[in-house]
Amino acid sequence: MDIYPVKRRKVENDSTTMNGRTLYTSNSMDKSSAVPIPSTEYRPNGSTTLAPKQSRTSWSTMTTLSNGSHHSNLFKLQLDELLKKISSKYETRYVAAEGLMNKLREIIENIPDRESLIASDAYKALEDSSGIRIPFAKPRAEPGSKLLLAYAKPTNITVVGSFARRTALFLDSKVTIDMAVIMPLRLFQPKDYRDYRYFQKRAYYLACLADGIQKARIPYLAISFALQDDNPLQPILILEPAKDNQCDQPGRSNYRIRILLAAPSDLFPVDKTLPTKGCIRTSVADGPKEAPSPMYNAVLRPIQVSSTNLKLGRIDRPVFFDGSRGLNLLFKMSTWSYKMLRHEATSSLKTLNDPLMDHFKALFIRRVDEPSARFDYMLRISLNQHNGVSFSTGSLRDETIHLVDELYEKITYGLGDRATLICPQVPSVDAWQIASSPPSSHTPLHLTIGLLLNPQKSQRTVDRGPPVKEKEASSIFREFWGQRAELRRFTDGTIMESVVWNQSDSKQALLDIILGHILRRHFGIHELNDIGMFGKAFDYVLPQRIGTQTDALVLFSATRSTFETLCKSIRDLEGLPLQIRQLSAASPELRFCSVFAPAVDQPHNPVRPIDFQVQFEGSTRWPQDLVTVQRTKIAFLLKIAEGLEGGGSILAAAVGLGGEKQKLPEDPFLDIATADGVVFRLRIYHEHEIKLLEHALHSRTSLLGSKEELALALSSHKRTYIQGPAHTQAVYALSTQFPLLSHTVRLLKKWRDAHLLSSHIRDELIELLAIGTFVHPSPWQAPGSLNSAFVRTLASVASWNWQSDPLIVDFNFELNKQDIESIHADFKAWRTIDPHMNHVAMFAASSIDRGGITWTDHRPAKVIASRFTKLAGAASEIIKEKGLSLQPESLFVPSLHEYDFIIYLKDEFGIGTLKKSSFKNLHIQSTRDPLDAIFNPAQQFVGELEELHGDNVVFFHNRSAMTVIAGVWKPHTGPRDWKVDLDYNTMPVLGDGGAQPPVTINKAAVLHGIARLGGNMIAKIDQKS
């Protein structure tokens, strides 16, 4: 890129006013002048002024227009309000520290000069007289060094940094103000840029400042050393109110002052400190050698940034080059941090382009730095002396950064395209007391490395290396992998270096094995206690262990194959009155979303029938009333059963009735037991049936049932025959597109079931929530591990304000602006006609179900929806608190103390706990009728409880493992006036002296009735006292 000159503005006056007072910069050592006030620009003569407050509205307006969010005025208003909050009045915040800053300026200007002494004498004199440990950059000047150290008054003291430019963010109670102290030119020599000489003098000068400030004995002031940006070459002073400060002066504890040191801008020639120059001599066999030292050279440049000519370069690290000063402005940025910045910027742009996202919340409110949600996989390494990792690098950079560089390089090479981003988290260095030595790099070091994975490739079991003819690349490959590397001939005939990962005999995840090998081979880390890996633990919470990311297809492939075979058999049937138009799946098992894959190897457990439906071609011979339509369906199903039972793969087929328990005719179905141990349930879809239901609903003379019963029947029909198959087809397609979606849904359902919400939160709503994490991943990218997918979905549920916001999921990016507005209008309409949310609490729409209530009509109730989100929030807090030490199983343990009573079922009746008989003959007898496998006594017991007591008790159970049934008395069963038509057993409230005491539900009688109904199934019933 060409270099273009930047115009500089001439400054006529260094003075400015604030609140009616004139304040000046400190270009001279005139003791009467005040400390400089923050400025928004650097001036050629070094002065600073408080810049005029600029308009924030124009900036936010340009932002919203440029990023495509101008369609929403709300986003602009939210940005303006945010800017007001984080950009509070600078003048008010400055006043709190103004007195101390002027006092510091006076103290610094009165610190006496120290004469030039050789380094060893200067060290001893200062440390003996003050007790201050000089924060030297390593290596410290050796004894006998002729380096001269001295102290003289600074040439300038000024306020710099983000506070000076009005770009500081006031996100906490502390206001950080940077004061730059410019060291005089006469302290330095032309060659001081070599071999740490400048940094030795800088550290000594800083210690002298600390000594002078300490001797001034400012009340309630704590003084400490710290590292600027964790750079060991740049120690600074931190001044802030002491923690035990008892002074109640307003604003005293709301600031932190950092004293930074800098040299005059013309101290060293630019051409001597270019990134390509070497300023440190290292000993080699042929004599001293000066290798390029870009990091070291960049720190030599002044801390203030003037108007410059900028150009971009391309080397092994990020470069944003300031040509006039010879400075890479990104010298502090590592390769991985730059890639992380670019990744976040890309994610933010995608968020702004997603019309379904709340842009403001996603970009500015939601925390995206939580590691368990931000990364798919995390690796924590403890490095210390006993595991053999050497910290002494002898390089120009901090030992920690050097070690992280090595880790990043090795892990990047080892994982290849398995990972899309590798981001080490370098631990920061805490401040230390001025009388103490800097933290030692030889103390135990804990590093965390976050990984974003490519789910399509992260579970690859064979890594291909270079072709055998590429000698140099092959040598590097073999050196890296050691004995793991081998030559292999692939099916395309190529012979390549490769590594084969076999985890069949290992309980570790594949990624754990690969990373463990890299750490052992290249860093000598053998102790398991020194390696913590987080990201695969949730895989083993699922009923079937996940070995590869395609296991969802493998787990359900047998069921899907059996289903397709059955469909073919039905299509091939002869003698049916009408031709078959379509066979459609309508079950979680057929979209890879059931908690348990159909357990063909565990026939002793109850089997859940797998729903699907058949639609025949249109015909005028269909009857025109609902009762006759159901009888016609029965005839069709009997004919299909007759044809199927003759085939060898079908063990049994039987027609059943099920549906609403009102006057409406029950919906018939056909249960089909296959030789694979799977039971299917076939229903017939007749497209004119919905019109018959609508006609009956609007008819004034219908004898089929009440308006409410007909409305429920119509809703159930649409859910079963229209939305169910469409939902299954869409989720099935997404499950093949996103390999982790199936596992995420299954894990979320297991979590829902574990907290006894099986009967309250429909499967489809759980699936919509999980799908949203994949198709609308902002502010992240689509998850690359089950861990991140599960954690993010929980966080989304916890933050969902379902009272005022609908859930909208666009499966295939089909929704346009008008569609979204229509969905929001429907949501507002429901909140208007049902303000108390008695019928629809959560509104969940999608591109295939824009009505929004198919999967939330009457379920969950408002109180259940609130509990659902609170449980998700509690789980998210546990994940955040525990971090890498989280035991995933702890999230699936329900809390039972909130319930009024608990029904404990015996083990032999609980789902997931049934045991296979050890006697083969008894097992054969118990499964003689294949359709007996669908008999579920525990689930049937819950259904009867709901029918008998559902008006007065809210029941909770775990469909995946039916061990307990919990109950909560509904509020209306509490004390109330007695009347004749109460529909539950009552008893008078004891202790009420009225003529007619109020009554309450007879809890003991109800529980006794439940015990009699459950009989031998119940182990015990616990009631809250």
Short mmCIF file of N, CA and C in Angstrom, two decimals, residues 139-266:
data_model
loop_
_atom_site.label_atom_id
_atom_site.label_comp_id
_atom_site.label_asym_id
_atom_site.label_seq_id
_atom_site.Cartn_x
_atom_site.Cartn_y
_atom_site.Cartn_z
N PRO A 139 17.52 -9.84 31.01
CA PRO A 139 18.43 -10.12 32.12
C PRO A 139 18.90 -8.84 32.81
N ARG A 140 19.06 -8.90 34.13
CA ARG A 140 19.55 -7.77 34.91
C ARG A 140 21.02 -7.53 34.59
N ALA A 141 21.41 -6.26 34.65
CA ALA A 141 22.82 -5.93 34.36
C ALA A 141 23.74 -6.72 35.29
N GLU A 142 24.74 -7.36 34.73
CA GLU A 142 25.62 -8.21 35.51
C GLU A 142 26.60 -7.39 36.34
N PRO A 143 27.08 -7.95 37.45
CA PRO A 143 28.11 -7.25 38.24
C PRO A 143 29.33 -6.95 37.37
N GLY A 144 29.87 -5.76 37.54
CA GLY A 144 31.00 -5.35 36.72
C GLY A 144 30.59 -4.61 35.48
N SER A 145 29.29 -4.52 35.22
CA SER A 145 28.82 -3.78 34.06
C SER A 145 29.14 -2.30 34.21
N LYS A 146 29.50 -1.66 33.12
CA LYS A 146 29.83 -0.24 33.13
C LYS A 146 28.62 0.64 32.83
N LEU A 147 27.44 0.03 32.83
CA LEU A 147 26.22 0.79 32.59
C LEU A 147 26.02 1.82 33.70
N LEU A 148 25.76 3.07 33.31
CA LEU A 148 25.57 4.16 34.26
C LEU A 148 24.07 4.42 34.42
N LEU A 149 23.63 4.53 35.68
CA LEU A 149 22.24 4.81 35.99
C LEU A 149 22.14 6.11 36.75
N ALA A 150 21.11 6.91 36.46
CA ALA A 150 20.93 8.20 37.13
C ALA A 150 19.45 8.55 37.11
N TYR A 151 19.10 9.59 37.89
CA TYR A 151 17.73 10.09 37.89
C TYR A 151 17.77 11.60 37.76
N ALA A 152 16.88 12.15 36.92
CA ALA A 152 16.72 13.60 36.77
C ALA A 152 15.25 13.89 36.57
N LYS A 153 14.88 15.13 36.79
CA LYS A 153 13.49 15.53 36.67
C LYS A 153 12.98 15.27 35.26
N PRO A 154 11.73 14.83 35.15
CA PRO A 154 11.16 14.57 33.81
C PRO A 154 10.96 15.86 33.04
N THR A 155 10.97 15.74 31.73
CA THR A 155 10.76 16.91 30.88
C THR A 155 9.29 17.20 30.65
N ASN A 156 8.44 16.26 30.94
CA ASN A 156 7.01 16.49 30.71
C ASN A 156 6.21 15.47 31.50
N ILE A 157 5.06 15.89 31.96
CA ILE A 157 4.09 15.00 32.61
C ILE A 157 2.74 15.31 31.99
N THR A 158 2.11 14.30 31.43
CA THR A 158 0.86 14.56 30.72
C THR A 158 -0.08 13.38 30.84
N VAL A 159 -1.34 13.63 30.62
CA VAL A 159 -2.36 12.58 30.64
C VAL A 159 -2.50 12.01 29.23
N VAL A 160 -2.43 10.71 29.12
CA VAL A 160 -2.52 10.05 27.82
C VAL A 160 -3.54 8.92 27.90
N GLY A 161 -3.67 8.17 26.82
CA GLY A 161 -4.50 6.97 26.83
C GLY A 161 -5.96 7.23 26.49
N SER A 162 -6.79 6.23 26.73
CA SER A 162 -8.19 6.28 26.32
C SER A 162 -8.97 7.35 27.09
N PHE A 163 -8.61 7.57 28.35
CA PHE A 163 -9.31 8.61 29.09
C PHE A 163 -9.06 9.98 28.47
N ALA A 164 -7.82 10.20 28.03
CA ALA A 164 -7.50 11.48 27.42
C ALA A 164 -8.22 11.67 26.10
N ARG A 165 -8.49 10.60 25.40
CA ARG A 165 -9.13 10.70 24.08
C ARG A 165 -10.64 10.52 24.13
N ARG A 166 -11.18 10.43 25.35
CA ARG A 166 -12.62 10.22 25.52
C ARG A 166 -13.09 8.91 24.89
N THR A 167 -12.24 7.93 24.88
CA THR A 167 -12.63 6.62 24.34
C THR A 167 -12.66 5.55 25.42
N ALA A 168 -12.51 5.96 26.67
CA ALA A 168 -12.53 4.98 27.77
C ALA A 168 -13.95 4.48 27.99
N LEU A 169 -14.05 3.22 28.42
CA LEU A 169 -15.34 2.62 28.75
C LEU A 169 -15.43 2.51 30.27
N PHE A 170 -16.46 3.08 30.83
CA PHE A 170 -16.65 3.03 32.28
C PHE A 170 -17.63 1.92 32.60
N LEU A 171 -17.13 0.71 32.58
CA LEU A 171 -17.98 -0.46 32.79
C LEU A 171 -17.96 -0.94 34.23
N ASP A 172 -17.06 -0.43 35.05
CA ASP A 172 -17.03 -0.79 36.45
C ASP A 172 -16.83 0.47 37.28
N SER A 173 -16.63 0.29 38.57
CA SER A 173 -16.55 1.44 39.46
C SER A 173 -15.20 2.14 39.37
N LYS A 174 -14.22 1.52 38.79
CA LYS A 174 -12.88 2.10 38.73
C LYS A 174 -12.68 2.87 37.42
N VAL A 175 -12.10 4.06 37.54
CA VAL A 175 -11.72 4.86 36.38
C VAL A 175 -10.20 4.85 36.30
N THR A 176 -9.66 4.35 35.20
CA THR A 176 -8.21 4.28 35.03
C THR A 176 -7.73 5.48 34.23
N ILE A 177 -6.77 6.20 34.80
CA ILE A 177 -6.20 7.38 34.15
C ILE A 177 -4.70 7.15 34.00
N ASP A 178 -4.21 7.32 32.79
CA ASP A 178 -2.79 7.12 32.49
C ASP A 178 -2.06 8.46 32.50
N MET A 179 -0.97 8.53 33.28
CA MET A 179 -0.09 9.70 33.29
C MET A 179 1.25 9.28 32.70
N ALA A 180 1.67 9.96 31.67
CA ALA A 180 2.95 9.67 31.04
C ALA A 180 4.01 10.62 31.60
N VAL A 181 5.10 10.04 32.05
CA VAL A 181 6.26 10.81 32.54
C VAL A 181 7.37 10.64 31.52
N ILE A 182 7.77 11.75 30.89
CA ILE A 182 8.79 11.71 29.84
C ILE A 182 10.17 11.89 30.48
N MET A 183 11.01 10.88 30.35
CA MET A 183 12.35 10.94 30.93
C MET A 183 13.24 11.89 30.13
N PRO A 184 14.15 12.58 30.79
CA PRO A 184 15.01 13.55 30.07
C PRO A 184 16.01 12.85 29.16
N LEU A 185 16.32 13.53 28.08
CA LEU A 185 17.20 12.98 27.06
C LEU A 185 18.61 12.77 27.57
N ARG A 186 19.04 13.58 28.53
CA ARG A 186 20.44 13.52 28.97
C ARG A 186 20.77 12.26 29.75
N LEU A 187 19.76 11.47 30.14
CA LEU A 187 20.03 10.24 30.87
C LEU A 187 20.49 9.11 29.95
N PHE A 188 20.36 9.29 28.66
CA PHE A 188 20.59 8.19 27.75
C PHE A 188 21.76 8.48 26.81
N GLN A 189 22.28 7.38 26.26
CA GLN A 189 23.36 7.44 25.29
C GLN A 189 22.87 6.86 23.96
N PRO A 190 23.51 7.21 22.87
CA PRO A 190 23.03 6.77 21.55
C PRO A 190 22.90 5.26 21.40
N LYS A 191 23.74 4.50 22.11
CA LYS A 191 23.73 3.04 21.96
C LYS A 191 22.84 2.34 22.97
N ASP A 192 22.04 3.07 23.71
CA ASP A 192 21.23 2.44 24.76
C ASP A 192 20.09 1.58 24.21
N TYR A 193 19.86 1.62 22.92
CA TYR A 193 18.83 0.74 22.38
C TYR A 193 19.31 -0.71 22.32
N ARG A 194 20.59 -0.93 22.55
CA ARG A 194 21.14 -2.29 22.47
C ARG A 194 21.05 -3.00 23.82
N ASP A 195 20.83 -4.31 23.76
CA ASP A 195 21.05 -5.22 24.89
C ASP A 195 20.39 -4.77 26.18
N TYR A 196 19.16 -4.31 26.11
CA TYR A 196 18.36 -4.00 27.30
C TYR A 196 18.86 -2.80 28.09
N ARG A 197 19.82 -2.03 27.56
CA ARG A 197 20.37 -0.91 28.32
C ARG A 197 19.28 0.12 28.62
N TYR A 198 18.47 0.44 27.61
CA TYR A 198 17.39 1.40 27.83
C TYR A 198 16.42 0.91 28.90
N PHE A 199 16.11 -0.37 28.89
CA PHE A 199 15.13 -0.89 29.83
C PHE A 199 15.68 -0.99 31.25
N GLN A 200 16.99 -1.16 31.39
CA GLN A 200 17.59 -1.11 32.72
C GLN A 200 17.47 0.31 33.29
N LYS A 201 17.73 1.30 32.47
CA LYS A 201 17.63 2.69 32.93
C LYS A 201 16.16 3.05 33.20
N ARG A 202 15.29 2.54 32.40
CA ARG A 202 13.86 2.81 32.59
C ARG A 202 13.37 2.24 33.91
N ALA A 203 13.73 0.99 34.21
CA ALA A 203 13.30 0.37 35.46
C ALA A 203 13.87 1.11 36.66
N TYR A 204 15.11 1.53 36.57
CA TYR A 204 15.72 2.28 37.66
C TYR A 204 15.00 3.61 37.87
N TYR A 205 14.67 4.29 36.79
CA TYR A 205 13.96 5.57 36.87
C TYR A 205 12.59 5.38 37.52
N LEU A 206 11.90 4.29 37.17
CA LEU A 206 10.59 4.01 37.74
C LEU A 206 10.69 3.76 39.24
N ALA A 207 11.74 3.04 39.66
CA ALA A 207 11.93 2.79 41.08
C ALA A 207 12.20 4.08 41.83
N CYS A 208 12.92 5.01 41.21
CA CYS A 208 13.16 6.31 41.84
C CYS A 208 11.86 7.07 42.01
N LEU A 209 10.99 7.02 41.01
CA LEU A 209 9.68 7.64 41.16
C LEU A 209 8.89 7.02 42.31
N ALA A 210 8.91 5.68 42.39
CA ALA A 210 8.20 5.00 43.47
C ALA A 210 8.75 5.41 44.82
N ASP A 211 10.08 5.56 44.92
CA ASP A 211 10.70 5.98 46.17
C ASP A 211 10.24 7.38 46.57
N GLY A 212 10.22 8.30 45.60
CA GLY A 212 9.79 9.66 45.90
C GLY A 212 8.34 9.74 46.32
N ILE A 213 7.47 9.01 45.63
CA ILE A 213 6.05 9.03 45.98
C ILE A 213 5.82 8.37 47.34
N GLN A 214 6.56 7.29 47.60
CA GLN A 214 6.42 6.61 48.88
C GLN A 214 6.82 7.52 50.03
N LYS A 215 7.91 8.28 49.87
CA LYS A 215 8.39 9.15 50.94
C LYS A 215 7.44 10.32 51.17
N ALA A 216 6.63 10.67 50.19
CA ALA A 216 5.67 11.76 50.37
C ALA A 216 4.54 11.37 51.31
N ARG A 217 4.35 10.09 51.53
CA ARG A 217 3.36 9.56 52.49
C ARG A 217 1.97 10.15 52.26
N ILE A 218 1.45 9.94 51.05
CA ILE A 218 0.09 10.37 50.75
C ILE A 218 -0.89 9.45 51.48
N PRO A 219 -1.80 10.00 52.27
CA PRO A 219 -2.71 9.14 53.05
C PRO A 219 -3.57 8.26 52.16
N TYR A 220 -3.81 7.06 52.63
CA TYR A 220 -4.74 6.11 52.01
C TYR A 220 -4.36 5.72 50.59
N LEU A 221 -3.08 5.86 50.22
CA LEU A 221 -2.66 5.57 48.86
C LEU A 221 -1.81 4.30 48.83
N ALA A 222 -2.17 3.37 47.99
CA ALA A 222 -1.41 2.14 47.80
C ALA A 222 -0.58 2.26 46.53
N ILE A 223 0.70 1.87 46.62
CA ILE A 223 1.62 1.95 45.49
C ILE A 223 2.08 0.55 45.15
N SER A 224 2.04 0.21 43.87
CA SER A 224 2.49 -1.12 43.45
C SER A 224 3.06 -1.03 42.05
N PHE A 225 3.86 -2.06 41.72
CA PHE A 225 4.37 -2.22 40.36
C PHE A 225 3.43 -3.15 39.59
N ALA A 226 3.40 -2.95 38.29
CA ALA A 226 2.65 -3.85 37.41
C ALA A 226 3.34 -3.83 36.05
N LEU A 227 2.87 -4.68 35.15
CA LEU A 227 3.41 -4.73 33.80
C LEU A 227 2.39 -4.15 32.84
N GLN A 228 2.82 -3.22 32.03
CA GLN A 228 1.93 -2.66 31.03
C GLN A 228 1.67 -3.69 29.94
N ASP A 229 0.40 -4.06 29.79
CA ASP A 229 0.02 -5.07 28.79
C ASP A 229 0.78 -6.38 28.99
N ASP A 230 1.12 -6.67 30.27
CA ASP A 230 1.84 -7.92 30.60
C ASP A 230 3.18 -8.04 29.90
N ASN A 231 3.75 -6.91 29.53
CA ASN A 231 5.07 -6.92 28.88
C ASN A 231 6.15 -6.75 29.94
N PRO A 232 7.03 -7.72 30.13
CA PRO A 232 8.05 -7.62 31.19
C PRO A 232 9.05 -6.50 30.96
N LEU A 233 9.11 -5.96 29.75
CA LEU A 233 10.01 -4.84 29.49
C LEU A 233 9.40 -3.49 29.87
N GLN A 234 8.13 -3.48 30.23
CA GLN A 234 7.46 -2.22 30.51
C GLN A 234 6.79 -2.21 31.88
N PRO A 235 7.56 -2.21 32.97
CA PRO A 235 6.93 -2.06 34.28
C PRO A 235 6.36 -0.65 34.44
N ILE A 236 5.30 -0.52 35.20
CA ILE A 236 4.66 0.76 35.46
C ILE A 236 4.32 0.86 36.94
N LEU A 237 3.89 2.04 37.37
CA LEU A 237 3.44 2.26 38.74
C LEU A 237 1.92 2.34 38.76
N ILE A 238 1.31 1.71 39.75
CA ILE A 238 -0.13 1.77 39.96
C ILE A 238 -0.38 2.50 41.27
N LEU A 239 -1.19 3.53 41.23
CA LEU A 239 -1.55 4.29 42.41
C LEU A 239 -3.06 4.27 42.55
N GLU A 240 -3.54 3.80 43.67
CA GLU A 240 -4.98 3.75 43.91
C GLU A 240 -5.24 3.74 45.40
N PRO A 241 -6.45 4.11 45.82
CA PRO A 241 -6.76 4.09 47.25
C PRO A 241 -6.55 2.71 47.84
N ALA A 242 -6.00 2.67 49.04
CA ALA A 242 -5.73 1.39 49.70
C ALA A 242 -7.03 0.66 49.96
N LYS A 243 -6.96 -0.66 50.02
CA LYS A 243 -8.16 -1.47 50.24
C LYS A 243 -8.77 -1.21 51.61
N ASP A 244 -7.93 -0.84 52.59
CA ASP A 244 -8.45 -0.58 53.92
C ASP A 244 -8.79 0.90 54.12
N ASN A 245 -8.99 1.61 53.00
CA ASN A 245 -9.29 3.04 53.07
C ASN A 245 -10.62 3.25 53.76
N GLN A 246 -10.60 3.97 54.87
CA GLN A 246 -11.81 4.26 55.62
C GLN A 246 -12.33 5.67 55.36
N CYS A 247 -11.62 6.40 54.52
CA CYS A 247 -12.02 7.79 54.25
C CYS A 247 -13.31 7.80 53.45
N ASP A 248 -14.23 8.65 53.85
CA ASP A 248 -15.52 8.71 53.17
C ASP A 248 -15.62 9.85 52.18
N GLN A 249 -14.48 10.36 51.74
CA GLN A 249 -14.50 11.44 50.76
C GLN A 249 -15.11 10.93 49.46
N PRO A 250 -16.12 11.63 48.92
CA PRO A 250 -16.79 11.15 47.69
C PRO A 250 -15.81 11.00 46.54
N GLY A 251 -15.94 9.89 45.83
CA GLY A 251 -15.13 9.67 44.64
C GLY A 251 -13.71 9.24 44.89
N ARG A 252 -13.29 9.16 46.18
CA ARG A 252 -11.88 8.87 46.43
C ARG A 252 -11.48 7.49 45.94
N SER A 253 -12.37 6.51 46.03
CA SER A 253 -12.00 5.14 45.69
C SER A 253 -12.42 4.73 44.29
N ASN A 254 -12.78 5.70 43.44
CA ASN A 254 -13.31 5.36 42.12
C ASN A 254 -12.32 5.58 41.00
N TYR A 255 -11.04 5.63 41.29
CA TYR A 255 -10.07 5.86 40.25
C TYR A 255 -8.82 5.03 40.50
N ARG A 256 -8.07 4.86 39.43
CA ARG A 256 -6.78 4.17 39.47
C ARG A 256 -5.86 4.94 38.52
N ILE A 257 -4.70 5.36 39.02
CA ILE A 257 -3.77 6.13 38.21
C ILE A 257 -2.58 5.25 37.87
N ARG A 258 -2.27 5.16 36.59
CA ARG A 258 -1.10 4.41 36.12
C ARG A 258 -0.05 5.40 35.65
N ILE A 259 1.16 5.27 36.18
CA ILE A 259 2.26 6.12 35.75
C ILE A 259 3.10 5.33 34.76
N LEU A 260 3.13 5.84 33.52
CA LEU A 260 3.86 5.20 32.43
C LEU A 260 5.10 6.03 32.12
N LEU A 261 6.15 5.35 31.71
CA LEU A 261 7.39 6.03 31.37
C LEU A 261 7.62 5.99 29.87
N ALA A 262 8.18 7.06 29.35
CA ALA A 262 8.52 7.11 27.93
C ALA A 262 9.72 8.02 27.75
N ALA A 263 10.42 7.79 26.66
CA ALA A 263 11.57 8.61 26.32
C ALA A 263 11.16 9.60 25.24
N PRO A 264 11.95 10.64 25.03
CA PRO A 264 11.66 11.57 23.93
C PRO A 264 11.56 10.83 22.60
N SER A 265 10.68 11.32 21.73
CA SER A 265 10.41 10.61 20.48
C SER A 265 11.63 10.48 19.58
N ASP A 266 12.62 11.40 19.74
CA ASP A 266 13.80 11.36 18.87
C ASP A 266 15.00 10.73 19.56
#
